[in-house]
CSV table of C-alpha atoms in Angstrom, one decimal:
chain,number,residue,atom,x,y,z
A,174,MET,CA,61.8,-125.5,-87.8
A,175,SER,CA,60.8,-122.3,-85.8
A,176,LYS,CA,59.8,-120.7,-89.1
A,177,ASN,CA,57.4,-123.7,-89.5
A,178,ILE,CA,55.9,-123.1,-86.0
A,179,ILE,CA,55.3,-119.4,-86.7
A,180,TRP,CA,53.7,-120.2,-90.0
A,181,HIS,CA,51.3,-122.6,-88.3
A,182,ILE,CA,50.5,-120.1,-85.5
A,183,GLY,CA,49.6,-117.7,-88.3
A,184,LEU,CA,47.5,-120.3,-90.0
A,185,PHE,CA,45.6,-120.9,-86.7
A,186,VAL,CA,44.8,-117.2,-86.3
A,187,PHE,CA,43.9,-117.0,-90.0
A,188,SER,CA,41.5,-119.9,-89.9
A,189,VAL,CA,39.7,-118.7,-86.7
A,190,LEU,CA,39.3,-115.1,-88.1
A,191,ILE,CA,38.0,-116.3,-91.5
A,192,GLN,CA,35.6,-118.5,-89.7
A,193,VAL,CA,34.1,-116.1,-87.1
A,194,LEU,CA,34.2,-113.0,-89.3
A,195,PHE,CA,33.1,-114.3,-92.7
A,196,MET,CA,32.0,-118.0,-92.7
A,197,ASP,CA,29.5,-117.6,-89.8
A,198,ASN,CA,27.6,-115.0,-91.8
A,199,ILE,CA,26.9,-117.4,-94.7
A,200,GLN,CA,23.3,-118.5,-94.5
A,201,PHE,CA,21.2,-120.5,-97.0
A,202,TYR,CA,18.0,-121.4,-95.1
A,203,SER,CA,20.2,-122.8,-92.3
A,204,LEU,CA,21.2,-125.7,-94.6
A,205,VAL,CA,24.7,-124.5,-95.4
A,206,ASN,CA,27.0,-123.5,-92.5
A,207,PRO,CA,30.6,-123.9,-93.7
A,208,TYR,CA,33.3,-124.6,-91.0
A,209,PHE,CA,36.4,-123.5,-92.8
A,210,TYR,CA,38.6,-123.5,-89.7
A,211,VAL,CA,39.3,-127.3,-90.0
A,212,LEU,CA,41.9,-126.2,-92.6
A,213,PHE,CA,44.3,-125.7,-89.7
A,214,ILE,CA,44.1,-129.4,-88.7
A,215,LEU,CA,44.3,-130.6,-92.3
A,216,LEU,CA,47.5,-128.7,-92.9
A,217,LEU,CA,49.5,-129.6,-89.8
A,218,PRO,CA,52.8,-131.3,-90.7
A,219,ILE,CA,52.6,-135.0,-91.4
A,220,ASN,CA,54.9,-136.0,-88.5
A,221,THR,CA,52.9,-134.1,-85.9
A,222,PRO,CA,52.6,-136.4,-82.8
A,223,ARG,CA,49.1,-137.7,-82.3
A,224,TYR,CA,48.7,-136.3,-78.8
A,225,LEU,CA,49.6,-132.9,-80.1
A,226,LEU,CA,47.1,-133.2,-82.9
A,227,LEU,CA,44.4,-133.9,-80.3
A,228,ILE,CA,45.4,-131.0,-78.1
A,229,LEU,CA,45.6,-128.5,-81.0
A,230,GLY,CA,42.2,-129.7,-82.2
A,231,PHE,CA,40.7,-129.1,-78.8
A,232,ALA,CA,42.3,-125.6,-78.6
A,233,LEU,CA,41.0,-124.7,-82.0
A,234,GLY,CA,37.5,-126.0,-81.4
A,235,LEU,CA,37.3,-124.3,-78.1
A,236,THR,CA,38.4,-121.0,-79.6
A,237,ILE,CA,35.6,-121.2,-82.2
A,238,ASP,CA,33.2,-122.1,-79.4
A,239,VAL,CA,34.1,-119.0,-77.5
A,240,PHE,CA,33.1,-116.9,-80.5
A,241,ALA,CA,30.0,-118.8,-81.3
A,242,ASN,CA,28.6,-119.3,-77.7
A,243,THR,CA,28.6,-123.0,-78.1
A,244,PRO,CA,31.0,-124.4,-75.4
A,245,GLY,CA,32.1,-127.9,-76.2
A,246,ILE,CA,30.4,-128.4,-79.6
A,247,HIS,CA,33.2,-127.4,-81.9
A,248,ALA,CA,35.8,-128.7,-79.5
A,249,SER,CA,34.4,-132.2,-79.5
A,250,ALA,CA,34.0,-132.3,-83.3
A,251,THR,CA,37.5,-131.0,-83.9
A,252,VAL,CA,39.1,-133.5,-81.4
A,253,PHE,CA,37.2,-136.3,-83.2
A,254,MET,CA,38.6,-135.1,-86.5
A,255,ALA,CA,42.1,-134.8,-85.2
A,256,PHE,CA,41.8,-138.3,-83.8
A,257,LEU,CA,40.9,-139.7,-87.3
A,258,ARG,CA,43.5,-137.7,-89.2
A,259,PRO,CA,46.5,-140.2,-88.8
A,260,PHE,CA,44.3,-143.0,-90.3
A,261,MET,CA,43.9,-140.9,-93.4
A,262,ILE,CA,47.5,-139.8,-93.5
A,263,ASN,CA,48.6,-143.5,-93.4
A,264,THR,CA,46.9,-144.0,-96.8
A,265,ALA,CA,49.7,-142.1,-98.5
A,266,ASN,CA,53.1,-143.6,-99.0
A,267,ILE,CA,55.7,-141.0,-98.0
A,268,ASP,CA,59.5,-141.1,-97.6
A,269,GLU,CA,60.8,-140.9,-94.1
A,270,GLN,CA,62.7,-137.6,-94.8
A,271,GLU,CA,59.7,-136.0,-96.3
A,272,LYS,CA,57.6,-136.3,-93.1
A,273,THR,CA,58.1,-132.7,-91.9
A,274,ILE,CA,56.1,-131.3,-94.8
A,275,SER,CA,52.4,-130.3,-94.7
A,276,PRO,CA,49.9,-132.5,-96.6
A,277,THR,CA,49.0,-129.8,-99.0
A,278,ILE,CA,47.6,-130.2,-102.5
A,279,MET,CA,51.0,-129.2,-104.0
A,280,ASN,CA,52.9,-131.7,-101.9
A,281,MET,CA,50.6,-134.7,-102.1
A,282,GLY,CA,48.8,-134.3,-105.4
A,283,VAL,CA,45.2,-133.4,-106.2
A,284,GLY,CA,43.6,-136.9,-106.1
A,285,TRP,CA,45.0,-137.8,-102.7
A,286,PHE,CA,44.2,-134.4,-101.1
A,287,ILE,CA,40.6,-134.5,-102.3
A,288,LYS,CA,40.1,-137.9,-100.7
A,289,TYR,CA,41.9,-136.9,-97.5
A,290,SER,CA,40.2,-133.6,-97.0
A,291,LEU,CA,36.7,-134.7,-98.1
A,292,VAL,CA,36.6,-137.7,-95.7
A,293,LEU,CA,37.8,-135.7,-92.7
A,294,ILE,CA,35.5,-132.7,-93.4
A,295,LEU,CA,32.5,-134.9,-93.7
A,296,PHE,CA,33.3,-136.8,-90.5
A,297,HIS,CA,33.8,-133.5,-88.7
A,298,HIS,CA,30.6,-131.9,-90.0
A,299,THR,CA,28.4,-134.9,-89.4
A,300,PHE,CA,29.7,-135.2,-85.8
A,301,LEU,CA,29.3,-131.5,-85.3
A,302,PHE,CA,25.7,-131.2,-86.6
A,303,PHE,CA,24.6,-134.2,-84.5
A,304,VAL,CA,26.2,-132.9,-81.4
A,305,GLU,CA,24.7,-129.4,-82.0
A,306,ILE,CA,21.1,-130.7,-82.4
A,307,PHE,CA,21.8,-133.4,-79.7
A,308,SER,CA,19.2,-135.9,-81.0
A,309,PHE,CA,18.4,-138.2,-83.8
A,310,HIS,CA,15.0,-136.6,-84.1
A,311,SER,CA,15.4,-135.1,-87.6
A,312,PHE,CA,18.0,-137.6,-88.8
A,313,LEU,CA,17.7,-137.1,-92.6
A,314,ASN,CA,17.6,-133.3,-92.3
A,315,THR,CA,20.8,-133.3,-90.2
A,316,ILE,CA,22.6,-135.7,-92.6
A,317,LEU,CA,21.6,-133.4,-95.5
A,318,ARG,CA,22.9,-130.3,-93.7
A,319,SER,CA,26.1,-132.1,-92.9
A,320,VAL,CA,26.7,-133.2,-96.5
A,321,LEU,CA,25.8,-129.8,-98.1
A,322,SER,CA,27.9,-127.8,-95.6
A,323,GLY,CA,30.7,-130.3,-95.9
A,324,LEU,CA,30.8,-130.0,-99.6
A,325,PHE,CA,30.8,-126.2,-99.4
A,326,THR,CA,33.6,-126.2,-96.8
A,327,PHE,CA,35.5,-128.7,-99.1
A,328,VAL,CA,35.3,-126.3,-102.1
A,329,LEU,CA,36.4,-123.4,-100.0
A,330,ILE,CA,39.4,-125.3,-98.6
A,331,LEU,CA,40.4,-126.5,-102.1
A,332,LEU,CA,40.2,-122.9,-103.4
A,333,SER,CA,42.2,-121.6,-100.4
A,334,GLN,CA,45.0,-124.1,-101.3
A,335,PHE,CA,45.5,-122.3,-104.6
A,336,ILE,CA,45.5,-118.9,-102.9
A,337,ILE,CA,47.9,-119.7,-100.0
A,338,TYR,CA,50.4,-121.8,-102.0
A,339,ARG,CA,50.4,-119.8,-105.2
A,340,LYS,CA,53.7,-120.3,-107.0
B,230,MET,CA,51.6,-151.7,-61.7
B,231,LYS,CA,54.2,-151.7,-64.4
B,232,SER,CA,52.0,-153.4,-66.9
B,233,LEU,CA,49.2,-150.9,-66.1
B,234,LEU,CA,51.6,-148.0,-66.8
B,235,ASN,CA,52.8,-149.7,-70.1
B,236,PHE,CA,49.1,-150.1,-71.1
B,237,LEU,CA,48.4,-146.4,-70.4
B,238,ILE,CA,51.5,-145.4,-72.3
B,239,LYS,CA,50.8,-147.6,-75.3
B,240,TYR,CA,47.3,-146.3,-75.7
B,241,HIS,CA,47.9,-142.7,-74.4
B,242,VAL,CA,46.5,-141.2,-77.6
B,243,PHE,CA,43.2,-143.0,-77.3
B,244,PHE,CA,42.9,-142.0,-73.6
B,245,LEU,CA,43.7,-138.4,-74.3
B,246,PHE,CA,41.0,-138.5,-77.0
B,247,LEU,CA,38.5,-139.9,-74.5
B,248,ILE,CA,39.4,-137.4,-71.9
B,249,LEU,CA,39.1,-134.4,-74.3
B,250,GLU,CA,35.7,-135.7,-75.7
B,251,ILE,CA,34.3,-136.3,-72.2
B,252,PHE,CA,35.4,-132.8,-71.2
B,253,SER,CA,33.7,-131.3,-74.3
B,254,ILE,CA,30.5,-133.2,-73.8
B,255,THR,CA,30.4,-132.1,-70.2
B,256,LEU,CA,30.7,-128.5,-71.3
B,257,ILE,CA,27.8,-129.0,-73.8
B,258,VAL,CA,25.5,-130.6,-71.2
B,259,ARG,CA,26.3,-128.1,-68.5
B,260,PHE,CA,25.7,-125.1,-70.7
B,261,ASN,CA,22.2,-124.0,-70.2
B,262,ARG,CA,20.4,-121.1,-68.5
B,263,PHE,CA,21.2,-122.3,-65.0
B,264,HIS,CA,24.8,-123.3,-65.3
B,265,ARG,CA,26.3,-120.4,-67.1
B,266,VAL,CA,29.9,-120.9,-68.2
B,267,SER,CA,30.8,-117.4,-67.4
B,268,PHE,CA,34.0,-116.9,-69.4
B,269,LEU,CA,33.5,-119.2,-72.4
B,270,ASN,CA,31.2,-116.9,-74.3
B,271,SER,CA,31.4,-114.1,-76.7
B,272,SER,CA,30.9,-111.4,-74.1
B,273,ASN,CA,34.5,-111.9,-72.8
B,274,VAL,CA,37.0,-109.1,-73.4
B,275,VAL,CA,39.1,-110.6,-76.2
B,276,SER,CA,36.4,-112.0,-78.5
B,277,ALA,CA,34.0,-109.2,-77.9
B,278,SER,CA,36.5,-106.4,-78.7
B,279,ILE,CA,37.5,-108.2,-81.9
B,280,LEU,CA,33.9,-108.6,-83.0
B,281,ASP,CA,33.2,-104.9,-82.0
B,282,LYS,CA,36.0,-103.6,-84.2
B,283,TYR,CA,35.0,-105.8,-87.1
B,284,GLN,CA,31.4,-104.8,-86.8
B,285,GLY,CA,32.5,-101.1,-86.9
B,286,VAL,CA,34.0,-101.7,-90.3
B,287,VAL,CA,31.0,-103.7,-91.6
B,288,ASP,CA,28.6,-101.0,-90.3
B,289,TYR,CA,30.2,-98.4,-92.4
B,290,PHE,CA,29.0,-100.2,-95.5
B,291,GLN,CA,25.5,-100.6,-94.1
B,292,LEU,CA,25.1,-96.9,-93.2
B,293,LYS,CA,22.6,-96.3,-95.9
B,294,ARG,CA,20.4,-99.1,-94.8
B,295,ILE,CA,20.7,-98.3,-91.1
B,296,ASN,CA,19.7,-94.7,-91.9
B,297,GLU,CA,16.6,-95.8,-93.7
B,298,LEU,CA,15.6,-98.0,-90.8
B,299,LEU,CA,16.1,-95.2,-88.3
B,300,ALA,CA,14.2,-92.8,-90.5
B,301,ASP,CA,11.3,-95.3,-90.7
B,302,GLU,CA,11.4,-95.7,-86.9
B,303,ASN,CA,11.5,-92.0,-86.4
B,304,ALA,CA,8.4,-91.5,-88.6
B,305,ARG,CA,6.5,-94.2,-86.8
B,306,LEU,CA,7.4,-92.8,-83.4
B,307,ARG,CA,6.4,-89.3,-84.4
B,308,ASN,CA,3.1,-90.7,-85.6
B,309,ASP,CA,2.6,-92.5,-82.2
B,310,LEU,CA,3.5,-89.3,-80.4
B,311,GLN,CA,0.9,-87.4,-82.3
B,312,ASN,CA,-1.8,-90.0,-81.5
B,313,LEU,CA,-0.8,-89.9,-77.8
B,314,GLN,CA,-1.0,-86.1,-77.7
B,315,LEU,CA,-4.5,-86.3,-79.2
B,316,GLU,CA,-5.6,-88.9,-76.7
B,317,SER,CA,-4.2,-87.0,-73.7
B,318,MET,CA,-6.3,-84.0,-74.5
B,319,ASP,CA,-9.2,-86.2,-73.7
B,320,ALA,CA,-9.1,-86.0,-69.9
B,321,SER,CA,-11.3,-89.1,-69.4
B,322,ILE,CA,-8.6,-91.4,-70.8
B,323,GLU,CA,-5.9,-92.5,-68.4
B,324,TYR,CA,-2.8,-94.3,-69.6
B,325,ASP,CA,0.6,-95.3,-68.3
B,326,SER,CA,3.5,-94.1,-70.3
B,327,ILE,CA,6.1,-96.8,-70.8
B,328,GLY,CA,8.9,-94.6,-69.4
B,329,GLU,CA,7.5,-94.7,-65.9
B,330,HIS,CA,7.9,-98.5,-65.5
B,331,PHE,CA,10.8,-99.4,-67.7
B,332,ILE,CA,14.5,-98.6,-68.0
B,333,VAL,CA,15.6,-98.5,-71.6
B,334,VAL,CA,19.2,-99.0,-72.7
B,335,PRO,CA,19.9,-98.6,-76.4
B,336,ALA,CA,22.5,-101.0,-77.7
B,337,LYS,CA,24.2,-102.1,-81.0
B,338,VAL,CA,24.3,-105.7,-82.1
B,339,ILE,CA,28.0,-106.6,-82.7
B,340,ARG,CA,27.4,-110.3,-83.4
B,341,ASN,CA,24.3,-112.2,-84.5
B,342,SER,CA,23.5,-115.6,-86.0
B,343,VAL,CA,20.4,-117.2,-87.4
B,344,ASN,CA,21.7,-120.4,-88.9
B,345,LYS,CA,22.6,-122.3,-85.7
B,346,GLN,CA,20.3,-124.5,-83.6
B,347,HIS,CA,20.9,-122.2,-80.7
B,348,ASN,CA,21.4,-118.6,-81.7
B,349,TYR,CA,22.8,-115.8,-79.6
B,350,LEU,CA,23.4,-112.0,-80.1
B,351,THR,CA,26.3,-110.0,-78.6
B,352,LEU,CA,25.6,-106.4,-77.7
B,353,ASN,CA,28.0,-103.6,-77.1
B,354,LYS,CA,26.5,-102.6,-73.7
B,355,GLY,CA,27.3,-104.3,-70.4
B,356,ALA,CA,27.1,-104.0,-66.6
B,357,LYS,CA,28.7,-100.5,-66.8
B,358,HIS,CA,25.6,-99.3,-68.7
B,359,GLY,CA,23.1,-100.9,-66.4
B,360,VAL,CA,22.5,-104.1,-68.3
B,361,LYS,CA,21.8,-107.1,-66.1
B,362,PRO,CA,21.0,-110.8,-66.8
B,363,ASP,CA,17.3,-111.5,-67.5
B,364,MET,CA,16.5,-108.1,-68.9
B,365,GLY,CA,14.4,-108.1,-72.1
B,366,VAL,CA,15.7,-107.1,-75.5
B,367,VAL,CA,13.4,-105.5,-78.1
B,368,CYS,CA,13.8,-103.6,-81.4
B,369,ALA,CA,11.5,-101.4,-83.3
B,370,ASP,CA,9.6,-104.4,-84.8
B,371,GLY,CA,9.2,-106.4,-81.6
B,372,VAL,CA,10.7,-108.9,-79.2
B,373,VAL,CA,14.3,-110.0,-79.9
B,374,GLY,CA,15.4,-112.0,-76.8
B,375,VAL,CA,16.6,-111.9,-73.2
B,376,VAL,CA,20.0,-111.0,-71.7
B,377,LEU,CA,22.0,-114.1,-70.7
B,378,ASN,CA,25.5,-113.1,-69.7
B,379,VAL,CA,26.9,-109.7,-68.9
B,380,SER,CA,30.5,-108.5,-68.7
B,381,GLU,CA,31.8,-105.0,-68.0
B,382,ASN,CA,31.2,-103.6,-71.5
B,383,TYR,CA,29.4,-106.3,-73.4
B,384,SER,CA,26.5,-108.7,-73.0
B,385,THR,CA,25.2,-111.9,-74.7
B,386,VAL,CA,21.5,-112.3,-75.6
B,387,LEU,CA,19.5,-115.5,-76.0
B,388,SER,CA,17.7,-114.9,-79.3
B,389,VAL,CA,14.1,-115.9,-79.9
B,390,LEU,CA,15.7,-118.2,-82.5
B,391,ASN,CA,17.0,-120.5,-79.8
B,392,GLY,CA,15.3,-123.8,-78.9
B,393,ARG,CA,16.5,-123.5,-75.3
B,394,TRP,CA,13.7,-121.2,-74.2
B,395,ALA,CA,10.2,-120.0,-75.2
B,396,ILE,CA,8.5,-116.7,-74.8
B,397,ASN,CA,5.1,-116.6,-73.4
B,398,ALA,CA,2.9,-115.2,-76.2
B,399,LYS,CA,-0.8,-114.6,-76.7
B,400,LEU,CA,-3.2,-114.2,-79.5
B,401,LYS,CA,-4.5,-110.7,-79.7
B,402,GLN,CA,-8.1,-111.5,-80.6
B,403,SER,CA,-8.9,-114.3,-78.2
B,404,ASN,CA,-6.3,-113.6,-75.4
B,405,GLN,CA,-5.3,-117.3,-75.5
B,406,PHE,CA,-1.7,-117.7,-74.5
B,407,GLY,CA,1.0,-120.4,-74.9
B,408,PRO,CA,4.8,-120.8,-75.3
B,409,LEU,CA,6.3,-119.6,-78.6
B,410,LYS,CA,9.0,-122.0,-79.8
B,411,TRP,CA,11.5,-122.0,-82.7
B,412,ASP,CA,12.0,-125.3,-84.4
B,413,GLY,CA,15.5,-124.6,-85.6
B,414,ASN,CA,14.8,-124.4,-89.3
B,415,ASN,CA,13.7,-121.1,-90.9
B,416,PRO,CA,14.6,-117.8,-89.1
B,417,MET,CA,11.4,-116.2,-90.3
B,418,TYR,CA,8.9,-118.6,-88.6
B,419,ALA,CA,8.2,-120.0,-85.1
B,420,TYR,CA,5.4,-122.0,-83.6
B,421,LEU,CA,2.9,-121.1,-81.0
B,422,GLU,CA,2.1,-124.1,-78.9
B,423,GLU,CA,-0.5,-125.3,-76.4
B,424,ILE,CA,-3.5,-123.5,-78.0
B,425,PRO,CA,-6.5,-125.9,-77.7
B,426,TYR,CA,-8.7,-126.8,-80.6
B,427,HIS,CA,-11.8,-124.9,-79.5
B,428,VAL,CA,-10.0,-121.6,-79.9
B,429,ARG,CA,-10.7,-120.0,-83.3
B,430,VAL,CA,-7.4,-118.8,-84.7
B,431,LEU,CA,-7.5,-116.4,-87.7
B,432,VAL,CA,-4.8,-116.2,-90.3
B,433,ASP,CA,-2.9,-112.9,-90.1
B,434,GLU,CA,-4.0,-112.5,-86.5
B,435,SER,CA,-1.4,-110.6,-84.4
B,436,VAL,CA,0.6,-112.5,-81.7
B,437,VAL,CA,2.0,-110.3,-78.9
B,438,SER,CA,3.9,-110.8,-75.6
B,439,SER,CA,1.5,-111.8,-72.8
B,440,GLY,CA,3.0,-109.7,-70.0
B,441,PHE,CA,2.9,-112.6,-67.5
B,442,SER,CA,6.6,-112.5,-67.0
B,443,SER,CA,8.4,-109.4,-65.7
B,444,ILE,CA,10.8,-109.5,-68.7
B,445,PHE,CA,8.5,-108.0,-71.4
B,446,PRO,CA,5.6,-105.6,-71.0
B,447,GLU,CA,2.3,-106.8,-72.4
B,448,GLY,CA,1.4,-106.2,-76.0
B,449,LEU,CA,4.9,-106.1,-77.7
B,450,SER,CA,4.6,-107.4,-81.2
B,451,ILE,CA,6.0,-110.9,-81.9
B,452,GLY,CA,4.5,-111.9,-85.2
B,453,LYS,CA,1.4,-112.8,-87.2
B,454,VAL,CA,-0.3,-116.1,-87.7
B,455,GLU,CA,0.8,-117.6,-91.0
B,456,GLU,CA,-0.9,-121.0,-91.0
B,457,VAL,CA,-3.1,-123.1,-88.7
B,458,ALA,CA,-3.0,-126.8,-89.0
B,459,HIS,CA,-4.9,-129.6,-87.3
B,460,SER,CA,-2.7,-132.6,-87.2
B,461,PRO,CA,-4.5,-135.8,-86.2
B,462,GLY,CA,-3.6,-137.3,-82.9
B,463,GLU,CA,-2.4,-134.0,-81.4
B,464,THR,CA,-4.0,-132.3,-78.4
B,465,PHE,CA,-3.3,-128.8,-79.6
B,466,GLN,CA,-3.3,-126.9,-82.8
B,467,THR,CA,-0.1,-126.3,-84.8
B,468,ILE,CA,0.1,-122.6,-85.3
B,469,LYS,CA,2.9,-121.3,-87.5
B,470,ILE,CA,3.9,-117.7,-86.8
B,471,ARG,CA,5.6,-115.3,-89.1
B,472,LEU,CA,8.0,-113.4,-86.8
B,473,SER,CA,7.8,-109.6,-87.1
B,474,VAL,CA,11.5,-109.1,-86.4
B,475,ASP,CA,13.8,-109.9,-89.3
B,476,PHE,CA,16.7,-111.4,-87.3
B,477,ARG,CA,19.0,-111.3,-90.3
B,478,THR,CA,19.1,-107.5,-90.4
B,479,LEU,CA,19.3,-106.5,-86.7
B,480,PHE,CA,21.5,-103.4,-86.1
B,481,TYR,CA,20.1,-101.6,-83.1
B,482,VAL,CA,18.1,-102.9,-80.2
B,483,GLN,CA,16.9,-101.7,-76.8
B,484,VAL,CA,17.5,-103.5,-73.5
B,485,ILE,CA,14.5,-103.0,-71.3
B,486,ALA,CA,13.8,-103.8,-67.6
B,487,GLN,CA,10.8,-103.2,-65.4
B,488,VAL,CA,11.6,-101.0,-62.5
B,489,ASP,CA,10.7,-102.9,-59.4
B,490,LYS,CA,7.1,-102.4,-58.6
B,491,ASN,CA,7.6,-102.5,-54.8
B,492,GLU,CA,10.3,-100.0,-55.1
B,493,ARG,CA,8.1,-97.7,-57.1
B,494,ILE,CA,5.2,-97.9,-54.5
B,495,GLU,CA,7.6,-97.2,-51.6
B,496,LEU,CA,9.1,-94.3,-53.4
B,497,GLU,CA,5.6,-92.9,-54.1
B,498,ASN,CA,4.6,-93.3,-50.4
B,499,VAL,CA,7.8,-91.5,-49.1
B,500,THR,CA,7.1,-88.6,-51.5
B,501,GLY,CA,3.5,-88.5,-50.4
B,502,ASN,CA,4.3,-88.2,-46.7
B,503,GLU,CA,6.4,-85.2,-47.0
């Protein structure tokens, strides 16, 4: 159990560092900004209590905010995503004794993981980009940025699964 | 009372969600130039030192490029110096050297972004080195931004690429001035606003700082006119400016501040009486 906690603390630090040191430097005409750090929320154990999910989401978002000088923006988007996560988790049928595992691609299968991560990432990114611009002024442009960045984040997270959980 | 408690317990997750979201939105709304959240930014000790260390490693791989930039700047400065020396031989010309009115603190950029709606830079100089909020930040190519928050060793800078503020800029030929704003899309272009229709604006005309605020001296390069458009129904021209600073490759900048004019006059009077 405590081994599990240490592993997730490590994952938290890893996600934040990858985000602020590498991902924030990726720029394609301000269209693609990947937010890789959501990996941490995606991989929390299935039986994580919902209140803990929200608090961890808030802590993660605020940490990213401190680095990016955007107080509140990442925090609100990540809390929103953490709130939606249990609804996606419920779409899988899991045995009671298996609930301490993480919903990784190896544990849950490729098809389910793609659906699970893609939906949550797109919700997170859309929320984030709208909060960042704080208006519906350039609505289509913001949607386009959310979808492109979301897809890019999704590919990175899929790849990271094969690197972290290599057998 | 008991049923209220039961209700709260039953929906505790939803209430926690609401509380956290309201708190985040409050942070977003309160964060502007006037309500500074002093510790939640990248000039705090922990995040700034991580960024500083990392930038040290990255810089190592950029040394060649930085060297070239510095050599270029050296050459240009030497050229300017030559011209100034020539001018000063002519006794009829009087000029102010910038060094008399401005403090200059050289600094290194340890974090920069151009792809957000509100972009900030983090510099490796802070209060200890004489940097204060509201000082101007420039580089060899022109205006970069204005200092926002300062900690002991680091400072954060509001970049020109930030919709939250506008520099006062003027057209060099006609001396017409207006705010220069970034629209949040391309880091190479910004827009000069509030220039009326009767003003003739030439493509490739220089745009410089107006000198009306005490942050920047007059005549610092900002960019060149790229495109002039007359959109129907608008009171002013739409002028697209190609920025002279490439924000994607900023390494070294200078923090500048005007020495208080009154202070200078007082000082001169005291010296004169003795």
